[in-house]
Short mmCIF file of C-alpha atoms and ligand atoms in Angstrom, two decimals:
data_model
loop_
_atom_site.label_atom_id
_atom_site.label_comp_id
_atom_site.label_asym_id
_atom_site.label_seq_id
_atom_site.Cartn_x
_atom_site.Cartn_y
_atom_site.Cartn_z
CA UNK A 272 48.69 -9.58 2.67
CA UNK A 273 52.42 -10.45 3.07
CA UNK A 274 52.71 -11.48 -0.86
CA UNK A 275 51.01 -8.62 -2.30
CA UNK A 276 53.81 -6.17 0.26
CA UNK A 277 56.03 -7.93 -0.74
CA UNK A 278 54.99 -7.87 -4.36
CA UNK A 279 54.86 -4.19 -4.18
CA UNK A 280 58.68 -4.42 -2.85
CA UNK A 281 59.35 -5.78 -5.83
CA UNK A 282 57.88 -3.54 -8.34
CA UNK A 283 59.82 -0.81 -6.89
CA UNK A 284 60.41 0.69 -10.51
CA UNK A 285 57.69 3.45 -11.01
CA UNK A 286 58.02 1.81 -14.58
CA UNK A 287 57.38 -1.59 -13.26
CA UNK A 288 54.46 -0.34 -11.19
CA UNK A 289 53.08 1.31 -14.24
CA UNK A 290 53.70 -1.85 -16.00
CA UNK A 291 51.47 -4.17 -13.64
CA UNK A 292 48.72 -1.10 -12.71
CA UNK A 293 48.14 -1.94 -16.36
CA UNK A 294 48.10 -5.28 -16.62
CA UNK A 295 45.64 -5.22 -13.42
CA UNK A 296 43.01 -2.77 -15.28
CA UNK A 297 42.68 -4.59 -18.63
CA UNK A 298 41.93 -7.82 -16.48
CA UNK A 299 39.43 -5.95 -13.69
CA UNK A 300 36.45 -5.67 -16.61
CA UNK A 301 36.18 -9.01 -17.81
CA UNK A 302 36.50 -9.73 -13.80
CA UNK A 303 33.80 -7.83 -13.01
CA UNK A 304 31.40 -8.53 -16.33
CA UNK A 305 31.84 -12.50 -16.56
CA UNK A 306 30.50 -13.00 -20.61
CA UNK A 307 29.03 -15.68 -21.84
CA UNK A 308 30.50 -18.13 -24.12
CA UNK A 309 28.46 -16.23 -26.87
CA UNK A 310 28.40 -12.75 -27.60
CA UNK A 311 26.62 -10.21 -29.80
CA UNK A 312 29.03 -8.89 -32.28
CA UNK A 313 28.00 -5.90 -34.70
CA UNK A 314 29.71 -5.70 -37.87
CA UNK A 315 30.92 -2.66 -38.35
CA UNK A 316 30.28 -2.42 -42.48
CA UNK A 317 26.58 -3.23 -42.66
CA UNK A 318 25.41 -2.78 -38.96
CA UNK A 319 23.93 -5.97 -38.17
CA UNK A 320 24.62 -7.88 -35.27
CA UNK A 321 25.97 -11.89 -35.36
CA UNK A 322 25.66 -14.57 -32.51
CA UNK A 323 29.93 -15.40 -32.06
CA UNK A 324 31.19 -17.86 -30.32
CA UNK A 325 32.86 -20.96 -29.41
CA UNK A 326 28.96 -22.83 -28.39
CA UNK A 327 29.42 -25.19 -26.17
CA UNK A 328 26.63 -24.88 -23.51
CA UNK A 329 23.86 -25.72 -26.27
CA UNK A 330 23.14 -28.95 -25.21
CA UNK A 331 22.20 -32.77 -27.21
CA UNK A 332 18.33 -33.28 -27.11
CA UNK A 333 17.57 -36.00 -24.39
CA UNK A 334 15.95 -39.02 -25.46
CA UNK A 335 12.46 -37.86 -24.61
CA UNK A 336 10.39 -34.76 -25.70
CA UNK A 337 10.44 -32.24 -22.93
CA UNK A 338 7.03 -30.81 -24.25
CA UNK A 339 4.88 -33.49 -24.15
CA UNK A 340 2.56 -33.28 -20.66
CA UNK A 341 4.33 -36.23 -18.33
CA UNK A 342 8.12 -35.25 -19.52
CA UNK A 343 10.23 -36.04 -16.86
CA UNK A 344 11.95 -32.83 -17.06
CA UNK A 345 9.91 -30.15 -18.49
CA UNK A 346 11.23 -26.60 -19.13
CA UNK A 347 9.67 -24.07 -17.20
CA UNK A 348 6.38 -23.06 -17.87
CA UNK A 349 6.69 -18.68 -18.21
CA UNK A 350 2.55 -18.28 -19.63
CA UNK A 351 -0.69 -20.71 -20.32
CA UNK A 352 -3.85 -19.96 -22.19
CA UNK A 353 -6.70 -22.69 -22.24
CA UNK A 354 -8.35 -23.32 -25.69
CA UNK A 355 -11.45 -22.07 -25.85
CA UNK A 356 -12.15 -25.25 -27.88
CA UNK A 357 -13.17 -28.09 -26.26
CA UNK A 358 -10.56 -30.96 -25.76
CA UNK A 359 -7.82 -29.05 -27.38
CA UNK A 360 -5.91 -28.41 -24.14
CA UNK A 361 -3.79 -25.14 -23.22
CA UNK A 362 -1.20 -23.45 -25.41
CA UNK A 363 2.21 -22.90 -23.20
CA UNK A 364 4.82 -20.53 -23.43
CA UNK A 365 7.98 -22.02 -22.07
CA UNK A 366 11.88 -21.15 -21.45
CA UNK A 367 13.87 -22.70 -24.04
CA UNK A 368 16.08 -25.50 -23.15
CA UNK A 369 18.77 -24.03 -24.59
CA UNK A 370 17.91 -20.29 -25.02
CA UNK A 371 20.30 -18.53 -27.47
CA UNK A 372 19.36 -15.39 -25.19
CA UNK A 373 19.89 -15.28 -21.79
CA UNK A 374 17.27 -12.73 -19.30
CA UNK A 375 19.48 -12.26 -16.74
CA UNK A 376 22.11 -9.43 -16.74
CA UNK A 377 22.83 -6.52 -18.61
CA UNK A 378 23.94 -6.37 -22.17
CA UNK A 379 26.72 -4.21 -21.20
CA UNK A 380 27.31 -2.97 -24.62
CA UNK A 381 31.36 -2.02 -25.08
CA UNK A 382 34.15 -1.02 -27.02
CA UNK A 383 36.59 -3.43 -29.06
CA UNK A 384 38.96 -1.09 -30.88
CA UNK A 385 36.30 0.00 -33.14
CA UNK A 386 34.32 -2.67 -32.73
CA UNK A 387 31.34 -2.98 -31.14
CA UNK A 388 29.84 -6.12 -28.62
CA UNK A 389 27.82 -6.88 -25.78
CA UNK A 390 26.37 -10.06 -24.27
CA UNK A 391 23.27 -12.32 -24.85
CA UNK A 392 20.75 -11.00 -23.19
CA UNK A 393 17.31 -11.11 -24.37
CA UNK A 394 14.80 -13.63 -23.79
CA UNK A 395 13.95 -16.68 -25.95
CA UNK A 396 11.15 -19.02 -25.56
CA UNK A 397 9.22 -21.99 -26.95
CA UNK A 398 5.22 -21.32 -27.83
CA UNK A 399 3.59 -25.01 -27.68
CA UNK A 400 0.96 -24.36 -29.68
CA UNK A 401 -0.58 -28.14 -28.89
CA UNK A 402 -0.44 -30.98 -25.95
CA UNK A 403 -0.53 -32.91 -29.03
CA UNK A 404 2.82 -34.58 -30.08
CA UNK A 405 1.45 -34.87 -33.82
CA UNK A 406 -0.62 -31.94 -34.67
CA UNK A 407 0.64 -29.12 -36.22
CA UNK A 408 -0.46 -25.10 -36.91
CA UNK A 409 -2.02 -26.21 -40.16
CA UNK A 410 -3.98 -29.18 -38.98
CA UNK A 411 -5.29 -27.17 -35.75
CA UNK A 412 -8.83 -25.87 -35.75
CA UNK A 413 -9.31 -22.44 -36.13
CA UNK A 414 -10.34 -21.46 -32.41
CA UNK A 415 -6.79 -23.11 -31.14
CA UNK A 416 -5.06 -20.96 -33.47
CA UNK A 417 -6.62 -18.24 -32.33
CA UNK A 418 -5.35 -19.29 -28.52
CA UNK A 419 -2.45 -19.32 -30.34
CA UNK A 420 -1.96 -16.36 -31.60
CA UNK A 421 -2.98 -14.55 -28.76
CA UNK A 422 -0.52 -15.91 -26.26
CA UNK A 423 1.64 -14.43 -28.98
CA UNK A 424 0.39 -11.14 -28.31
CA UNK A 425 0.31 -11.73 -24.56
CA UNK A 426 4.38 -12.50 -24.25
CA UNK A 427 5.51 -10.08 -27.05
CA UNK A 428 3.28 -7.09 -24.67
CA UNK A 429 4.61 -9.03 -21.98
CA UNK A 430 8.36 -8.70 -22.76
CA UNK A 431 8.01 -5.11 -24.75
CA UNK A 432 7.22 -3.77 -20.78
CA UNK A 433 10.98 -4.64 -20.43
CA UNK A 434 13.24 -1.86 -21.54
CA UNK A 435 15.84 -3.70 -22.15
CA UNK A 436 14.31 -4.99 -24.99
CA UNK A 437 14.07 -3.20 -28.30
CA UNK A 438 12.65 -6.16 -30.53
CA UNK A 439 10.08 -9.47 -30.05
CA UNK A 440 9.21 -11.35 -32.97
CA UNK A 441 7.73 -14.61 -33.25
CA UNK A 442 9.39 -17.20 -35.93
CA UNK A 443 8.66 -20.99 -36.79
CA UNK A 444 10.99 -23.41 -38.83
CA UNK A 445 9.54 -26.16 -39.68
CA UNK A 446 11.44 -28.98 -41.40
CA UNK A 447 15.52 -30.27 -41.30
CA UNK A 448 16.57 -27.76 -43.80
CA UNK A 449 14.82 -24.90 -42.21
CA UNK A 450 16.58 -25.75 -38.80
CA UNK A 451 13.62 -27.12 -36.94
CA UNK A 452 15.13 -28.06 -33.22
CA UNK A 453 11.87 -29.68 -32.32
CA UNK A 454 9.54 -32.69 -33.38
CA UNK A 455 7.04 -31.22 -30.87
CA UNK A 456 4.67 -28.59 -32.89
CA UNK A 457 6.34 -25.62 -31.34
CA UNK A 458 7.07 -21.90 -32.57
CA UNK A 459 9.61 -19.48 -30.90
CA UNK A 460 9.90 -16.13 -29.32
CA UNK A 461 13.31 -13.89 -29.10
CA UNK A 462 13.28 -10.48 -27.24
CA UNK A 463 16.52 -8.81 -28.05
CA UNK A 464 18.47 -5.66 -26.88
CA UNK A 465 18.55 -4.79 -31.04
CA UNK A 466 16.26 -4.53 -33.85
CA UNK A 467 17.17 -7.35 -36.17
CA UNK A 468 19.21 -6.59 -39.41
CA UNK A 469 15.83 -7.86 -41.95
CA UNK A 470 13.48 -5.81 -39.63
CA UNK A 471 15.44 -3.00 -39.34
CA UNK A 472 15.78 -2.27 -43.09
CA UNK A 473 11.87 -2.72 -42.98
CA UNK A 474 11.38 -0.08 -40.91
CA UNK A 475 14.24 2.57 -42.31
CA UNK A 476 12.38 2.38 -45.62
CA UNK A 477 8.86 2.34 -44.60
CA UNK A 478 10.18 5.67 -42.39
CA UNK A 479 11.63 7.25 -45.45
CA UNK A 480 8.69 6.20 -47.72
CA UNK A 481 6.21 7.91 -45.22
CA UNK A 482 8.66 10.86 -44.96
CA UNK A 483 8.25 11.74 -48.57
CA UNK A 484 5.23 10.94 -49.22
CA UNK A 485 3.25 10.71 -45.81
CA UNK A 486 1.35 7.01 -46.81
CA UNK A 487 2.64 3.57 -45.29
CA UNK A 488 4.43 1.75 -48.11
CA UNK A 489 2.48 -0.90 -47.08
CA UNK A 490 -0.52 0.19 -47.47
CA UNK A 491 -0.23 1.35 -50.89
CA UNK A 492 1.68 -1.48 -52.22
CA UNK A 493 -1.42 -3.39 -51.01
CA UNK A 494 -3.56 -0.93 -53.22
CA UNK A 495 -2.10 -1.46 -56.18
CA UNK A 496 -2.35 -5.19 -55.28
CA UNK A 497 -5.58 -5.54 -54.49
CA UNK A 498 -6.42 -3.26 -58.06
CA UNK A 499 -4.80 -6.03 -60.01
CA UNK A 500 -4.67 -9.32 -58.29
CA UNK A 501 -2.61 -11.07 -59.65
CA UNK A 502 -0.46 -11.89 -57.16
CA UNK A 503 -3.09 -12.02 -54.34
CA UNK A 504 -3.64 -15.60 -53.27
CA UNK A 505 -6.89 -15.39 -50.29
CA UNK A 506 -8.59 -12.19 -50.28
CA UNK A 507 -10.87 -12.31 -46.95
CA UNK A 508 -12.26 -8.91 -45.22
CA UNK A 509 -9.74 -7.87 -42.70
CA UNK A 510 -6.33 -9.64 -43.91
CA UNK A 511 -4.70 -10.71 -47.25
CA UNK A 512 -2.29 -13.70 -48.30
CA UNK A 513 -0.47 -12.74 -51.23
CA UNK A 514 3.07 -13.59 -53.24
CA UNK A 515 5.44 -10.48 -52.80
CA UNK A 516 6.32 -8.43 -56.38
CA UNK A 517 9.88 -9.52 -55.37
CA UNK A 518 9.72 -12.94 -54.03
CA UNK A 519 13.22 -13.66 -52.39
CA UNK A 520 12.06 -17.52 -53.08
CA UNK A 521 9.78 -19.32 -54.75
CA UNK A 522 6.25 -19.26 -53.37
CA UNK A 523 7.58 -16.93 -50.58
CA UNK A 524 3.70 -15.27 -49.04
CA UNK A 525 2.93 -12.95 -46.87
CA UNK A 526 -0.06 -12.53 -44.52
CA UNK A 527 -1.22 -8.70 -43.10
CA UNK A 528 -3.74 -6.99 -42.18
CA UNK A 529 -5.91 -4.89 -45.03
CA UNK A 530 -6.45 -1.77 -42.69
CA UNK A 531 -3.45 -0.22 -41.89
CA UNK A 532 -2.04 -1.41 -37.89
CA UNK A 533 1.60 -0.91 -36.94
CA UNK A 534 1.30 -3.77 -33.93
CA UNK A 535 0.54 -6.93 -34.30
CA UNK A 536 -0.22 -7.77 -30.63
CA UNK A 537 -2.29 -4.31 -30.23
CA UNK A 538 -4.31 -5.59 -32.96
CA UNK A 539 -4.82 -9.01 -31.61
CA UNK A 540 -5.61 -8.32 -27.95
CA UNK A 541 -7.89 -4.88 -29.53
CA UNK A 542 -9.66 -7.30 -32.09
CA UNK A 543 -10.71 -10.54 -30.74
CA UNK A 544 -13.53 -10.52 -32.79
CA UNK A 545 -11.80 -10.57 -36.28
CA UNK A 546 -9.00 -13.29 -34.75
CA UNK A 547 -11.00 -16.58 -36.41
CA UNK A 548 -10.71 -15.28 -39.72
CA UNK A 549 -6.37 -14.48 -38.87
CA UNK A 550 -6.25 -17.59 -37.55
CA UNK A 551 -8.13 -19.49 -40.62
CA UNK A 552 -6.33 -17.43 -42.92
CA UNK A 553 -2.73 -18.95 -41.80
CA UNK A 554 -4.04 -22.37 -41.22
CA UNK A 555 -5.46 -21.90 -45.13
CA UNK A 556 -1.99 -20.57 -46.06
CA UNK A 557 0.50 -23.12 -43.87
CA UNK A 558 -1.59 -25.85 -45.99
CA UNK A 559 -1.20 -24.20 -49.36
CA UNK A 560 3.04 -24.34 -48.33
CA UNK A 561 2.71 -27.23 -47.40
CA UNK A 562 1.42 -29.22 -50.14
CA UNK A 563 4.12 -27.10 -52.54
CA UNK A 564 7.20 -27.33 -50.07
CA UNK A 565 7.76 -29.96 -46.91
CA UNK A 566 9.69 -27.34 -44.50
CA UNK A 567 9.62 -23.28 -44.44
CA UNK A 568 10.53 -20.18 -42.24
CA UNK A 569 7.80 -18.41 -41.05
CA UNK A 570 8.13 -14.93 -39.13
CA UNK A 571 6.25 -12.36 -38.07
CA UNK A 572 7.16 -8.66 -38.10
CA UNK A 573 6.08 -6.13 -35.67
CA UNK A 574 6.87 -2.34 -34.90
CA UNK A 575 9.41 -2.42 -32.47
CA UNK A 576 9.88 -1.28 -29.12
CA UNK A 577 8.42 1.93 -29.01
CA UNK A 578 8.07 1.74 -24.69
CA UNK A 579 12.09 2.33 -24.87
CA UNK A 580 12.57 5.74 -23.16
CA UNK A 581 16.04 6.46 -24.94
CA UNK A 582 16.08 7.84 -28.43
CA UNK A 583 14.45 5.22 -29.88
CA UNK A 584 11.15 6.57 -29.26
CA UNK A 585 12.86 9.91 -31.31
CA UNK A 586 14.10 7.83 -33.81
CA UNK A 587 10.58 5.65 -34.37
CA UNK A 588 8.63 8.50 -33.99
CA UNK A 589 6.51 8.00 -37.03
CA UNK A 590 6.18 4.21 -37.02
CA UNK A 591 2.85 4.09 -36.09
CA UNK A 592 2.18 5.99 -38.99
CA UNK A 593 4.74 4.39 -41.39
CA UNK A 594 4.77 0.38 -40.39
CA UNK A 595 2.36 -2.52 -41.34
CA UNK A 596 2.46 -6.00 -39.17
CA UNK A 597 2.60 -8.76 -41.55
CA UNK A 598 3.97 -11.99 -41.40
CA UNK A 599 6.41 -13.75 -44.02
CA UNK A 600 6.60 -17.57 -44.79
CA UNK A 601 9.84 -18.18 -46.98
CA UNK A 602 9.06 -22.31 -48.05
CA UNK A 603 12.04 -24.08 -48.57
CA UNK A 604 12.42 -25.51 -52.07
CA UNK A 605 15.41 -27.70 -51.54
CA UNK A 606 16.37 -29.52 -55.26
CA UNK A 607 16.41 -26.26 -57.13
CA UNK A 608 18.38 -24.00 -54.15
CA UNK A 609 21.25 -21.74 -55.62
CA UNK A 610 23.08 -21.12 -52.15
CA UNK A 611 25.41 -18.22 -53.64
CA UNK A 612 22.09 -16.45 -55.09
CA UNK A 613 20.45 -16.80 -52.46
CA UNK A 614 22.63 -15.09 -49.90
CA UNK A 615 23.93 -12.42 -52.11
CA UNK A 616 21.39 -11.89 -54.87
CA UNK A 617 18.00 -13.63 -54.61
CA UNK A 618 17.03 -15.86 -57.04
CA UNK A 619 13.63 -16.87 -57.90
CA UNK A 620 13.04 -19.64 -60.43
CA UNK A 621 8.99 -19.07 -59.88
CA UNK A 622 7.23 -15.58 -60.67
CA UNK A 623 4.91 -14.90 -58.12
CA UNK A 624 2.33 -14.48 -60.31
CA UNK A 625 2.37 -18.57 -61.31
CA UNK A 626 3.54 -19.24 -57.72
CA UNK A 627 -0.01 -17.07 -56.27
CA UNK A 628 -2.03 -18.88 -59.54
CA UNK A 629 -0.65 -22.07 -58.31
CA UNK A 630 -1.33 -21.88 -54.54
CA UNK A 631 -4.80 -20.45 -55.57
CA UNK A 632 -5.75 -23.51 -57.56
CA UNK A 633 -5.03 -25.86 -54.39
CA UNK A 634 -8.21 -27.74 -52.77
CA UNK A 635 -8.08 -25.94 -49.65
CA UNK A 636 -10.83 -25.61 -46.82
ZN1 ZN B 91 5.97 -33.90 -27.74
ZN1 ZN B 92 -0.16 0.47 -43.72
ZN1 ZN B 93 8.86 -8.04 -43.15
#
């Protein structure tokens, strides 16, 4: 008490007082709103938002695998579905040990100048789709992929009932050069306070496609697919694997639903009956990339969240309407990658016509 009178005393200059009032308010916000030591930054030329910061929280891996049953210090367990097949064990949704989204907090989303920022928050989690140390997606029956993919649906629904967040997507790398973290067989779940930049393009263009011409792009690019199949790889009664027209890599394929559906977790909690043939369908597919490729990204996208209250409902109002579910599996094909292609301009070496002629002609089961 006695410093800060005297203190006062000595900023008897109005201009000093101004001077330190100041000083005091530009320090009372960061005060107040601790941040992380990562934050969201948006760029303000092409609108996407970027992970920054000086990471040093992320810790090493310890010497045993924390998602094996017995680890001696297991993340924490957030979901569990038993397989319905027997001896296959449960399928585990878990907190990742070192989540690049945090779920406590608020993003509070602020100014810069005229930049924009806010903090982690979000949610990010680790899907063990096996007990088993040594069996992957691909090498899983059909009925565990299934449990799979619906404790997919279950946590995306799950998190979408939180306003905070306006995207969940499920992703799997698989392999060193696609950035696996894991040897466990293990896929991942983000919930973020923004619609990713890949995503987000998705759904302006499928929104401005429908607006002109009221059909889901979607929809009729599968159409004209379907009319001349060149490109189609597996061709089954409710879902598709073909090679996109414009493959941004070689053998890149993509997996949706023939019927039009905006949500992929409406669909799979609505249609448990069609989920075998989903679920045989990827495990078909993962094997095709994998005897071309030894590591890909995989990642499925969804309509976004359309429970938000704000605008976003406004500005989505169509998506139902205008938005397919699919999901896209980019293999790596490490000897022949041009980095500077592919980040600016993709480059392709493989049409997809040879690449879907190729995966086609695989001994698959
Ligand atoms: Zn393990
Ligand atoms: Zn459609
Ligand atoms: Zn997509």
């Amino acid at each position: 008490m006695f410093l800060c009178r005297s203190m006062w005393r000595v900023l008897r200059h109005d201009f000093l007082r101004h001077l330190f009032l100041a000083a005091l308010l530009t320090v009372i916000p960061s005060l107040c709103f601790p941040r992380d030591s990562m934050e969201l930054r948006k760029d303000p030329i092409t609108r996407s938002w970027v992970i920054v910061g000086d990471d040093v929280e992320r810790q090493a891996q310890p010497g045993y695998c924390p998602f094996c049953p017995g680890a001696p210090s297991a993340p924490q367990v957030i979901a569990t579905l038993n397989s319905a097949d027997h001896g296959a064990g449960p399928v585990t949704a878990m907190v990742h040990p070192a989540p690049l989204y945090r779920i406590e907090g608020e993003p509070h989303r602020h100014a810069e100048g005229i930049y924009d920022a806010m903090n982690t928050v979000g949610a990010h989690e680790v899907l063990v789709q096996s007990i088993r140390h040594d069996i992957e997606l691909w090498q899983s029956s059909d009925a565990e992929i299934s449990q799979f993919l619906q404790l997919t649906a279950q946590r995306i629904q799950d998190l979408k009932g939180d306003l905070r967040f306006k995207y969940v997507t499920m992703f799997k790398n698989h392999g060193v050069p696609a950035g696996q973290e894991f040897d466990h067989p293990v896929s991942e779940l983000t919930a973020t306070t923004f619609v990713p930049r890949r995503v987000l393009y998705e759904l302006r263009a499928s929104r401005d496609y429908y607006l002109e011409k009221e059909r889901c792009v979607f929809c009729d690019t599968l159409g004209q697919e379907l009319r001349n199949p060149l490109r189609v790889v597996e061709l089954l009664n409710n879902y598709v694997a073909l090679c996109p027209f414009a493959s941004r890599v070689p053998y890149e394929i993509w997996i949706m639903p023939r019927r039009h559906e905006s949500s992929f977790e409406r669909s799979v909690t609505s249609k448990s009956g069609q989920l075998n043939e989903l679920a045989g369908l990827i495990r078909r597919t993962l094997q095709r990339v994998m005897s071309i490729s030894e590591s890909f990204h995989l990642v499925l996208h969804t309509v976004p969240n359309t429970y938000q209250k704000s605008n976003i409902l406004q500005y989505w109002k169509t998506v139902d309407e205008d938005y397919h579910w699919h999901i896209e599996i980019l293999p790596i094909m490490g000897t022949k990658a041009k980095p500077y292609f592919l980040k600016e301009v993709y480059y392709t070496h493989i049409s997809s016509e040879t690449a879907a002629e190729k995966y086609r002609k695989l001994a698959i089961r």
